[in-house]
mmCIF file of C-alpha atoms and ligand atoms in Angstrom:
data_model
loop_
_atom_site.group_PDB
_atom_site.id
_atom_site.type_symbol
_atom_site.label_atom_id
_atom_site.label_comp_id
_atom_site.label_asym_id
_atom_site.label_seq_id
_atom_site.Cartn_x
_atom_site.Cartn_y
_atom_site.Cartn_z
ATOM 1 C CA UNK A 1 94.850 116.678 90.241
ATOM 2 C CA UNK A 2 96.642 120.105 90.544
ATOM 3 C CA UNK A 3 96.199 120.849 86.844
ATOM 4 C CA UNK A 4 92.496 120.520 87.329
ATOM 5 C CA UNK A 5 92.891 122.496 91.027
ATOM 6 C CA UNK A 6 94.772 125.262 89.349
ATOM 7 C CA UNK A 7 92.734 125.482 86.029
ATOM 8 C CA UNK A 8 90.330 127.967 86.960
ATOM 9 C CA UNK A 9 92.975 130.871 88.062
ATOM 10 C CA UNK A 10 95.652 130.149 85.674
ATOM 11 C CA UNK A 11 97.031 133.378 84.940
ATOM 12 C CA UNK A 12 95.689 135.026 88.038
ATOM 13 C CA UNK A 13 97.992 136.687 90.933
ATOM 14 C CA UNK A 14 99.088 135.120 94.087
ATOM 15 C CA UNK A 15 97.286 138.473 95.379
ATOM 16 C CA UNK A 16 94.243 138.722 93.747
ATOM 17 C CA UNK A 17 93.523 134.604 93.999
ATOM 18 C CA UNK A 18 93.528 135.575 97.977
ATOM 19 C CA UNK A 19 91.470 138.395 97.392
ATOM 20 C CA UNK A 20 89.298 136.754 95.616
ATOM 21 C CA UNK A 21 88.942 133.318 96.648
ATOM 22 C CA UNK A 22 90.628 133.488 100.259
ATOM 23 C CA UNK A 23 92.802 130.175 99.624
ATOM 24 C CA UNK A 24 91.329 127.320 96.938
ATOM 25 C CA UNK A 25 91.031 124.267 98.956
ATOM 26 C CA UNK A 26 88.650 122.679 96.038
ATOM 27 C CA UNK A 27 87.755 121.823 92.230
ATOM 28 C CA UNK A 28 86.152 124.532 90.682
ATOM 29 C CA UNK A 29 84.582 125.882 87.646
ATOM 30 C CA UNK A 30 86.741 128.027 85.489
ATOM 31 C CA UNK A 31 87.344 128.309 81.512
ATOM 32 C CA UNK A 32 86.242 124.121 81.653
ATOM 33 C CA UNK A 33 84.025 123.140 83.542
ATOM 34 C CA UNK A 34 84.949 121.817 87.403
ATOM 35 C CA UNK A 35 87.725 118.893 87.441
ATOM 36 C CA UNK A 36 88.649 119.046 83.967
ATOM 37 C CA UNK A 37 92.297 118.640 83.359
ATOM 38 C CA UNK A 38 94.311 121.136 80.556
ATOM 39 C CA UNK A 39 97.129 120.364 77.980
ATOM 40 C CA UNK A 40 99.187 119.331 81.354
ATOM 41 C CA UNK A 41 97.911 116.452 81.993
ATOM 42 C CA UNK A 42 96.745 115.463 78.355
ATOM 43 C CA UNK A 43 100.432 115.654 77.300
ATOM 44 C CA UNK A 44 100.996 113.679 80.236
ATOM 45 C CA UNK A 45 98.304 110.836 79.580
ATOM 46 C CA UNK A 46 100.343 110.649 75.839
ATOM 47 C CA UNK A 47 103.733 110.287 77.335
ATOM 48 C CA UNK A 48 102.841 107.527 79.410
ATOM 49 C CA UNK A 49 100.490 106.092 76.580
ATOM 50 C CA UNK A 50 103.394 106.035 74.666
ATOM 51 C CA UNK A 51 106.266 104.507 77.051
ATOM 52 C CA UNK A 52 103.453 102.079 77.992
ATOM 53 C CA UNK A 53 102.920 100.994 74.282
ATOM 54 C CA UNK A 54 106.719 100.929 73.161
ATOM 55 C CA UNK A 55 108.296 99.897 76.432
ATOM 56 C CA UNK A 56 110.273 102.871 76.614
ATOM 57 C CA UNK A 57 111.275 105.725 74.268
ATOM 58 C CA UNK A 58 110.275 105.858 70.797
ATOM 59 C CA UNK A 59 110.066 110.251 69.361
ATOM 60 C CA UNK A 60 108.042 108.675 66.464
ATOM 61 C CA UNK A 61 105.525 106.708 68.092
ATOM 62 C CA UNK A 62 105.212 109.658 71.048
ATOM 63 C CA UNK A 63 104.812 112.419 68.597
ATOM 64 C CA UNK A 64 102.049 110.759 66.831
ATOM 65 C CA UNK A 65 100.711 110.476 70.323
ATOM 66 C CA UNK A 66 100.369 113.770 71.554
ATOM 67 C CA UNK A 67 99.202 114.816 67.794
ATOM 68 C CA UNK A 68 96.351 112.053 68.008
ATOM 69 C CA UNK A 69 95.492 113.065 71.541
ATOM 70 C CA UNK A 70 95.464 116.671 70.550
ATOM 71 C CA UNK A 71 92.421 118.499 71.969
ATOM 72 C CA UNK A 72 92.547 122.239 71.227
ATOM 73 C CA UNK A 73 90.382 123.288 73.992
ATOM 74 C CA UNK A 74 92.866 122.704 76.579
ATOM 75 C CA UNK A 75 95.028 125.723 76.312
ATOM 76 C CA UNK A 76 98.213 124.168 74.994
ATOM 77 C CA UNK A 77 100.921 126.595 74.413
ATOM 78 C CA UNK A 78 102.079 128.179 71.247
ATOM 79 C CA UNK A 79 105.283 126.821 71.266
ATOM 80 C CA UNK A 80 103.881 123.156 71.603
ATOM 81 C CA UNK A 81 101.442 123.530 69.179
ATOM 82 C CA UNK A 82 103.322 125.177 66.184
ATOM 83 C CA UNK A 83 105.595 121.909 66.565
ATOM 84 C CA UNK A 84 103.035 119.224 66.583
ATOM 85 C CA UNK A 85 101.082 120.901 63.696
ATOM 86 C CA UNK A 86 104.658 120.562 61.763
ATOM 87 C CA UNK A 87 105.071 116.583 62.848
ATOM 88 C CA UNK A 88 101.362 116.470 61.593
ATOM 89 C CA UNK A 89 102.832 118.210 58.004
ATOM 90 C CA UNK A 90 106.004 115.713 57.606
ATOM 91 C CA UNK A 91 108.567 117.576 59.689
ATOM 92 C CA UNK A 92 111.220 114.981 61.271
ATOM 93 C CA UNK A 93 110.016 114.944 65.347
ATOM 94 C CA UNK A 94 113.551 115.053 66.302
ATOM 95 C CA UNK A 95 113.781 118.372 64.012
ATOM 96 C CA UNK A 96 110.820 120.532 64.605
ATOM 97 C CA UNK A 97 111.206 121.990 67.953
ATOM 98 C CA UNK A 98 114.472 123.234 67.592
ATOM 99 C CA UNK A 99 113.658 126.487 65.786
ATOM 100 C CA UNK A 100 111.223 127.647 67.702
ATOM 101 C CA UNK A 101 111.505 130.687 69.438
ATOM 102 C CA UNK A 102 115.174 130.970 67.909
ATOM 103 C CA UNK A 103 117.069 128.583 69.704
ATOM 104 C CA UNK A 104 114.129 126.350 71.273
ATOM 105 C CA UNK A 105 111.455 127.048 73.753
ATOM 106 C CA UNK A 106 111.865 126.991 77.479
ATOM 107 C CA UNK A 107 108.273 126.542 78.213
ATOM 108 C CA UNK A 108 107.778 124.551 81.140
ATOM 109 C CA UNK A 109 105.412 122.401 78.692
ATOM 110 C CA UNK A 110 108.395 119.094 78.643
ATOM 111 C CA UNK A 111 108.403 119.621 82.314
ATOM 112 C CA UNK A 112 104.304 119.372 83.125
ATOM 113 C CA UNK A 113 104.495 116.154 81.385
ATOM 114 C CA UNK A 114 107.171 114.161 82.737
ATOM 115 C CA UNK A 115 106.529 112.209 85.701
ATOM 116 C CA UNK A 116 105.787 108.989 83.879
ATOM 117 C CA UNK A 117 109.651 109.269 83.326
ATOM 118 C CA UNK A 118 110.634 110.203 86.900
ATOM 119 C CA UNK A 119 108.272 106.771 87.879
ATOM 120 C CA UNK A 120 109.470 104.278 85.499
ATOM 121 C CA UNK A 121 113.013 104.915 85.974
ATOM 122 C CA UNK A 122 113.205 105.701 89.231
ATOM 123 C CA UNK A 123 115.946 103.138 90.071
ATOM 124 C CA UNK A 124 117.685 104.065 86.670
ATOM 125 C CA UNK A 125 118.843 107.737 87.124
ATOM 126 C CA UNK A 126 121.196 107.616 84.154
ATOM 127 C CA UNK A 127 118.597 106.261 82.225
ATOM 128 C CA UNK A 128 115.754 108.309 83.861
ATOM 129 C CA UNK A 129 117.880 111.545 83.048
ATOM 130 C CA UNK A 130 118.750 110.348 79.157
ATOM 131 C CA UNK A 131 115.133 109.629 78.718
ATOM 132 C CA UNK A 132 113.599 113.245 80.126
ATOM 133 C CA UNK A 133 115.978 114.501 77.741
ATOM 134 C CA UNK A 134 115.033 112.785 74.779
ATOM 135 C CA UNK A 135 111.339 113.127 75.363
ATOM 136 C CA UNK A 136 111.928 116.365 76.056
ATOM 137 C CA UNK A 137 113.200 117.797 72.896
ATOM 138 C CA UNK A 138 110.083 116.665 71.142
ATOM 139 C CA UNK A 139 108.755 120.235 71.709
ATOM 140 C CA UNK A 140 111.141 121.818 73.888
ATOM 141 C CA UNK A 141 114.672 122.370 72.516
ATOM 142 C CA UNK A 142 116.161 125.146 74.467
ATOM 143 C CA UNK A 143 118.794 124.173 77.517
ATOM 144 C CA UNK A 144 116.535 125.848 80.020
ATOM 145 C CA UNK A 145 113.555 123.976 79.001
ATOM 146 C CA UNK A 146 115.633 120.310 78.923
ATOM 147 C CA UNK A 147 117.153 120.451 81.998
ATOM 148 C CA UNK A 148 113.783 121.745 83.780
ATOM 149 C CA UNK A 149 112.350 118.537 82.987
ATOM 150 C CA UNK A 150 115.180 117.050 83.818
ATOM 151 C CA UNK A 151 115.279 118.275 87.385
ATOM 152 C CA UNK A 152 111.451 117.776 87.539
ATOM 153 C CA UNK A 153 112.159 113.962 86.286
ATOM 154 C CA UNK A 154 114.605 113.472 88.581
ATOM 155 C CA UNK A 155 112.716 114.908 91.870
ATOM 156 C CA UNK A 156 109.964 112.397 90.888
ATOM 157 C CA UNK A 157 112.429 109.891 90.801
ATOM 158 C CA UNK A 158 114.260 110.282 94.020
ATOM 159 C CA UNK A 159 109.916 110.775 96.108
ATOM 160 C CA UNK A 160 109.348 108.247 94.622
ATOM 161 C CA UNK A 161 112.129 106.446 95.870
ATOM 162 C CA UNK A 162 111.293 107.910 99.483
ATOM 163 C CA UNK A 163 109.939 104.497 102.184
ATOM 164 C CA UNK A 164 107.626 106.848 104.060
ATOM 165 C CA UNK A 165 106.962 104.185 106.612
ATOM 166 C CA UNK A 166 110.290 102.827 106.775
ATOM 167 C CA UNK A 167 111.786 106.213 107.119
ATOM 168 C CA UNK A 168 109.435 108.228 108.925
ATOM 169 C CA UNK A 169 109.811 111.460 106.927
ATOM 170 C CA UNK A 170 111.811 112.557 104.130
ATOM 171 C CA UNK A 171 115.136 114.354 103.937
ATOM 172 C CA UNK A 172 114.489 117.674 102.829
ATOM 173 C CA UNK A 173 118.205 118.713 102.543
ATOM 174 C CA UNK A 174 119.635 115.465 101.249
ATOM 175 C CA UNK A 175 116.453 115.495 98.113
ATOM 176 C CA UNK A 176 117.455 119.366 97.604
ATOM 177 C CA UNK A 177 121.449 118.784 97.699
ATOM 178 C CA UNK A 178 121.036 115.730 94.994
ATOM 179 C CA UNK A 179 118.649 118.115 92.800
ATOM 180 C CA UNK A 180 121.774 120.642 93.216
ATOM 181 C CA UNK A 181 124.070 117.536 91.876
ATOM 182 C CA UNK A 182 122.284 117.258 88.731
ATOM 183 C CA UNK A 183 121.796 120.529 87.284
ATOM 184 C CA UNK A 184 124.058 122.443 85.263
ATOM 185 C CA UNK A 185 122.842 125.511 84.538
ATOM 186 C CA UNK A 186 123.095 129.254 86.587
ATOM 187 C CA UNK A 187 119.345 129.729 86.190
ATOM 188 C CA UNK A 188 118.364 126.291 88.017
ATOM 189 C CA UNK A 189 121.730 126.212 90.518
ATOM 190 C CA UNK A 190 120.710 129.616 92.007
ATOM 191 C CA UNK A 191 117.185 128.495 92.363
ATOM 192 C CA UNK A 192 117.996 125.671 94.155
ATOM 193 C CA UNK A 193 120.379 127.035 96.271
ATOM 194 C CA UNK A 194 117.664 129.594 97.109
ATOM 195 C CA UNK A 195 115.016 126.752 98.301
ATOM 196 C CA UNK A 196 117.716 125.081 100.328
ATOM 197 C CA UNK A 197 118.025 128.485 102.625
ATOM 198 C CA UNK A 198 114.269 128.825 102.626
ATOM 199 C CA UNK A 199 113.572 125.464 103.798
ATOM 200 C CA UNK A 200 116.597 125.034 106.336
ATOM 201 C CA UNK A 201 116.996 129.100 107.077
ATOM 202 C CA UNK A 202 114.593 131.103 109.152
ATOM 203 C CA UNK A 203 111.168 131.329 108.212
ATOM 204 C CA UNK A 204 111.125 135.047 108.058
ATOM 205 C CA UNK A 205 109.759 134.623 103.964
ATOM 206 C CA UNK A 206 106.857 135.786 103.192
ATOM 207 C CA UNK A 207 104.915 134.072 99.768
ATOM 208 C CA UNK A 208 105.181 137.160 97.744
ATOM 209 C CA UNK A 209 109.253 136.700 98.720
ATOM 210 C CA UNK A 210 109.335 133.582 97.782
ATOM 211 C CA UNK A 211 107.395 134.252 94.382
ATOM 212 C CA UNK A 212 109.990 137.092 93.580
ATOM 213 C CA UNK A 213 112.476 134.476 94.456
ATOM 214 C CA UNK A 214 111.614 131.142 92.523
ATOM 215 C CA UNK A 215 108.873 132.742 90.179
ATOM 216 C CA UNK A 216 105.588 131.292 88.924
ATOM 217 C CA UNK A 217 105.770 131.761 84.923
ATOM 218 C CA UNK A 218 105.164 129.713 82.004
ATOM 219 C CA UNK A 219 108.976 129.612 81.798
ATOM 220 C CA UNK A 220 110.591 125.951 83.261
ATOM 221 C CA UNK A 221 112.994 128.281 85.341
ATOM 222 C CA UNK A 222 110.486 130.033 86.481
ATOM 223 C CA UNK A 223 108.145 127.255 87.773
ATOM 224 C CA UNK A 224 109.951 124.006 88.075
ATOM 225 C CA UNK A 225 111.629 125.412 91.192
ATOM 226 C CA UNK A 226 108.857 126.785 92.619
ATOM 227 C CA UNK A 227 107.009 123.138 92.287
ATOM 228 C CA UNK A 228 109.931 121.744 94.138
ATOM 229 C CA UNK A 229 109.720 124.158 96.672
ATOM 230 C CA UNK A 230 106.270 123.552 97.203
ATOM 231 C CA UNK A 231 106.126 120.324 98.287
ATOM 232 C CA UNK A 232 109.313 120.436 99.693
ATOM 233 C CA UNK A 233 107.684 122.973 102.179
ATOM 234 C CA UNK A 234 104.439 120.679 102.265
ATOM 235 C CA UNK A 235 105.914 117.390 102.380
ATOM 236 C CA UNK A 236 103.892 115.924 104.941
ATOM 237 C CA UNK A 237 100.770 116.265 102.878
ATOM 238 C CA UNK A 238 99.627 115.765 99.401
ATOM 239 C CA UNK A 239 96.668 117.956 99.984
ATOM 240 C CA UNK A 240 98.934 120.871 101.669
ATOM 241 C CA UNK A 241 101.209 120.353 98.874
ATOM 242 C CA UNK A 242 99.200 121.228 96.028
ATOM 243 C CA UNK A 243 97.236 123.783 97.945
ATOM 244 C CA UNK A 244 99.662 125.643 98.740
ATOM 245 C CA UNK A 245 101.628 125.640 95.030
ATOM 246 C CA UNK A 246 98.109 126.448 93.527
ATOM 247 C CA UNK A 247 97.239 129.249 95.594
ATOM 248 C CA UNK A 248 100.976 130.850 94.783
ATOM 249 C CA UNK A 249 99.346 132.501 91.512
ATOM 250 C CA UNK A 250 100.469 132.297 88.439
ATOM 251 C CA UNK A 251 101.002 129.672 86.021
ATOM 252 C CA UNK A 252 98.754 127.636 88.929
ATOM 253 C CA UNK A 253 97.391 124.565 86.975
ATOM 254 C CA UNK A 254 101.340 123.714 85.554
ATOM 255 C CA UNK A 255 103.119 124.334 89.005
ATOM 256 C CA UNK A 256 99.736 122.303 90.431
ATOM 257 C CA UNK A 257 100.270 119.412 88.075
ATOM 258 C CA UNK A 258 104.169 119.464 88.883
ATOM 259 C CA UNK A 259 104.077 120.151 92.536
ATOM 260 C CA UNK A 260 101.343 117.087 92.428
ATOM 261 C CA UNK A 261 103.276 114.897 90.523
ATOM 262 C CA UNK A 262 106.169 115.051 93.320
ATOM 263 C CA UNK A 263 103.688 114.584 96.087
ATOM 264 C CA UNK A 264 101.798 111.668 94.338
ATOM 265 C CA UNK A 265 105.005 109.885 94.142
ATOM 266 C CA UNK A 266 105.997 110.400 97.316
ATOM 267 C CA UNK A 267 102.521 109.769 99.416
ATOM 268 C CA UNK A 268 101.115 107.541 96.966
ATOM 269 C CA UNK A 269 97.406 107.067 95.346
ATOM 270 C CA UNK A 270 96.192 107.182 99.093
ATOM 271 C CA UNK A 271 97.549 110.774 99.673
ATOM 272 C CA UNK A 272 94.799 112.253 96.987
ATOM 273 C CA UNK A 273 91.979 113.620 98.853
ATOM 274 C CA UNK A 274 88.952 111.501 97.874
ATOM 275 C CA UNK A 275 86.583 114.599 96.557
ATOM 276 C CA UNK A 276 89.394 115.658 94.237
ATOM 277 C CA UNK A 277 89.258 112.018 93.004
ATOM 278 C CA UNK A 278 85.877 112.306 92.350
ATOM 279 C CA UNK A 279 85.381 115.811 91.073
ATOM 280 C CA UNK A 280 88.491 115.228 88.352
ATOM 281 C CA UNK A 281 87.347 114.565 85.171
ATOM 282 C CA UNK A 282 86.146 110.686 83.778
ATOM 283 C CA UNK A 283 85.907 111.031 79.920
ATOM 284 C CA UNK A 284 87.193 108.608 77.815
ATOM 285 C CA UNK A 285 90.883 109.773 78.975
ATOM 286 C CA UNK A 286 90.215 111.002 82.232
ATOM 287 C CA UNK A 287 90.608 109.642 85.558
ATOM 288 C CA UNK A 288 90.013 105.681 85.211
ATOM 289 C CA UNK A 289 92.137 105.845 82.150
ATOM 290 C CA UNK A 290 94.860 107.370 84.213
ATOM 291 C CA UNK A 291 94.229 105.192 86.968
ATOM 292 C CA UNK A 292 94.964 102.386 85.017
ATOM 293 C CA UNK A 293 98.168 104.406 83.435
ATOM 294 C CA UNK A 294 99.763 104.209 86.652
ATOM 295 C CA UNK A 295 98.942 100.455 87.181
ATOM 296 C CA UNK A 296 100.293 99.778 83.552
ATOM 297 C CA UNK A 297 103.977 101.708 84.303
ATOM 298 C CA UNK A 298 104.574 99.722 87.477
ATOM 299 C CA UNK A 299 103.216 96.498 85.363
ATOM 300 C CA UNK A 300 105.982 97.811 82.817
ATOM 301 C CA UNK A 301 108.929 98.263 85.661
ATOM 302 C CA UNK A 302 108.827 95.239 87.212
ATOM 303 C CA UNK A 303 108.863 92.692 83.935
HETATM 304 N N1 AR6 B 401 112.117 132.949 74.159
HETATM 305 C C1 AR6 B 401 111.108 133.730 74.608
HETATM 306 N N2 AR6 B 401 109.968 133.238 75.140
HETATM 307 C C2 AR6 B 401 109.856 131.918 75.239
HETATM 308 C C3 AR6 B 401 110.893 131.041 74.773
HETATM 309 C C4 AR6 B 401 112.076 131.618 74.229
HETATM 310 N N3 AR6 B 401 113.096 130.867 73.795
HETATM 311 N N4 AR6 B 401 110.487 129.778 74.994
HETATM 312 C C5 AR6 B 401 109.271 129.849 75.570
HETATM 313 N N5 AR6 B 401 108.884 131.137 75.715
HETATM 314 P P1 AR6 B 401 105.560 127.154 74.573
HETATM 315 P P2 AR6 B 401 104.529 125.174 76.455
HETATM 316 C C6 AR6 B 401 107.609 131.624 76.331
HETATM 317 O O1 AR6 B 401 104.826 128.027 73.643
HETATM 318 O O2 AR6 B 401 105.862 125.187 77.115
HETATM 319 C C7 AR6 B 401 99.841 126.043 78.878
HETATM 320 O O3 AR6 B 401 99.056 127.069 79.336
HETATM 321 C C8 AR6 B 401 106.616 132.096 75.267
HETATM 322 O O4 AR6 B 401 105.883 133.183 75.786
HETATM 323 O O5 AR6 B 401 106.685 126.328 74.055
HETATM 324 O O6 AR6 B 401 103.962 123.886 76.015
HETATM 325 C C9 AR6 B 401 100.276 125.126 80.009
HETATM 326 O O7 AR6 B 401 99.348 125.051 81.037
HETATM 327 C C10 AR6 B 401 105.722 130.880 75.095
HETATM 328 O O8 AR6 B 401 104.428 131.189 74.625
HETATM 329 O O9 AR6 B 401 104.456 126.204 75.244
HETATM 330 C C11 AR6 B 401 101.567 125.742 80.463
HETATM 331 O O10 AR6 B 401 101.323 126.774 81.363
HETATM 332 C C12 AR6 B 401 105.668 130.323 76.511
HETATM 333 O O11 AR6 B 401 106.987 130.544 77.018
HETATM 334 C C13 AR6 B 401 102.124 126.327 79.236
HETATM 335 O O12 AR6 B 401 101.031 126.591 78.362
HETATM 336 C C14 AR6 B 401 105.304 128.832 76.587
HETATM 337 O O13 AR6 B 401 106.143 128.049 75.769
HETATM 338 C C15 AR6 B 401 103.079 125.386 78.558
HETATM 339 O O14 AR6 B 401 103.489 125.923 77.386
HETATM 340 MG MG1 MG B 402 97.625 123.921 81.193
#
């Protein structure tokens, strides 16, 4: 849903998207037509075609996924395709990433993907972390581009663990303070330190602070922690949520997707706004398809 909210202004400033467009509350046309998802989602869709299928990791069987799914016109990165054309050649998939950009790539394209990870094993965390690693490295090999998905996994994980109505509302500091537990790196322990004093500090921030802050590239590091941000700032709504992390410019449709995957798992199915549902895009993979995704991972937990 926030891949296909953010498509049309990927790439566009925080600035300009308000100059332009005031705030985007709604699908629109862009470079694919209204609702259409990107390589987000469609990398998505293979991941959890794949767990689905093997009943948990296999790097053979998911490679040959996202290589079968493979639709150019969705705007995957370089990175991602470079590797997936070498899988396609004979390249091992547990080998071909790691060259890339010498030493890996920290594209945020392993992150985008994940949440079928975060909701299967959201009991599991050691296995839920092991998992987002291993899927991971498919494509993206460098540390910074691991342990993005990792922590994007992981705050999937722990929403989805969330009992809105037993609970009331969810614990902004404690979700933040276990995120901190789990990384290692500077890169993501700064960033998260930084949301923690914007969402318990005084809100003297303005949104082009908190982009110089967190970021909103095609970098994990530089949009992972601005998804969690988002709808830590938003919780309350899935709508608000993914508004908001949209209309923060940018790489919009990835920190859409991400900042909607955390919100989905938190507010559930019923959180989506029903004209989203219905503008998103049916083809053959599209929204019934992933519909029944979703069904077919709880199925998949609970046996
Ligand atoms: N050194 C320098 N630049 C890098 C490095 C590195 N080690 N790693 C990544 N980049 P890529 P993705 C930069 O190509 O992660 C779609 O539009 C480099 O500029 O691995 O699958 C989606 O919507 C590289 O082109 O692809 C997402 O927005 C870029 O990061 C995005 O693409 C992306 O890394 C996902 O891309
Ligand atoms: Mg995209």
């Amino acid at each position: 849903m926030g891949d296909a909210l953010g498509m049309p202004v990927e790439g566009m400033p925080h600035n300009e998207i308000e100059q332009v467009y005031g705030s985007i509350k709604n699908m629109m046309d862009g470079w694919l037509p209204k609702g259409s998802y990107t390589d987000d989602t469609q990398l998505m869709i293979g991941l959890a075609e794949s767990l689905i299928e093997c009943r948990g990791f296999s790097g053979a069987h998911m490679s040959r996924q996202f290589i079968s799914n493979f639709e150019p016109h969705r705007g995957y990165g370089p990175g991602t395709i470079r590797v997936l054309n070498n899988v396609k050649e004979g390249q091992g998939w547990h080998e071909a990433a790691s060259h890339l950009y010498g030493g890996g790539s920290y594209g945020n394209g392993a992150a985008m993907r994940i949440a079928p990870v975060g909701i299967l094993y959201y009991d599991q965390p050691e296995k839920l972390k092991q998992v987002a690693e291993v899927t991971s490295r498919i494509t993206h090999a460098h540390p910074l581009g691991v342990e993005g998905a990792v922590l994007q996994a992981t705050a999937v994980g722990l929403a989805a663990n969330v009992d809105l109505i037993e609970s009331g509302t969810l614990n902004k500091i404690d979700f933040i303070e276990q995120l901190i537990a789990v990384s290692t790196l500077d890169e993501y322990q700064t960033k998260l330190d930084m949301i923690k004093s914007f969402i318990t500090g005084p809100k003297n921030h303005t949104n082009n602070d908190i982009i110089s802050a967190l970021g909103v590239g095609v970098q994990a590091h530089k949009s992972v922690p601005m998804a969690i941000y988002c709808f830590l700032e938003k919780c309350g709504s899935y709508r608000d949520a993914v508004c908001y992390a949209v209309n923060m410019g940018g790489d919009t449709d990835t920190i859409g997707a991400m900042t909607g995957a955390l919100a989905g798992a938190l507010h559930g199915v019923r959180g989506i706004p029903e004209e989203w549902l219905e503008d998103l895009e049916n083809s053959q993979k599209g929204r019934d398809h992933i519909m029944k995704l979703g069904e077919d991972l709880y199925d998949l937990h609970i046996n």
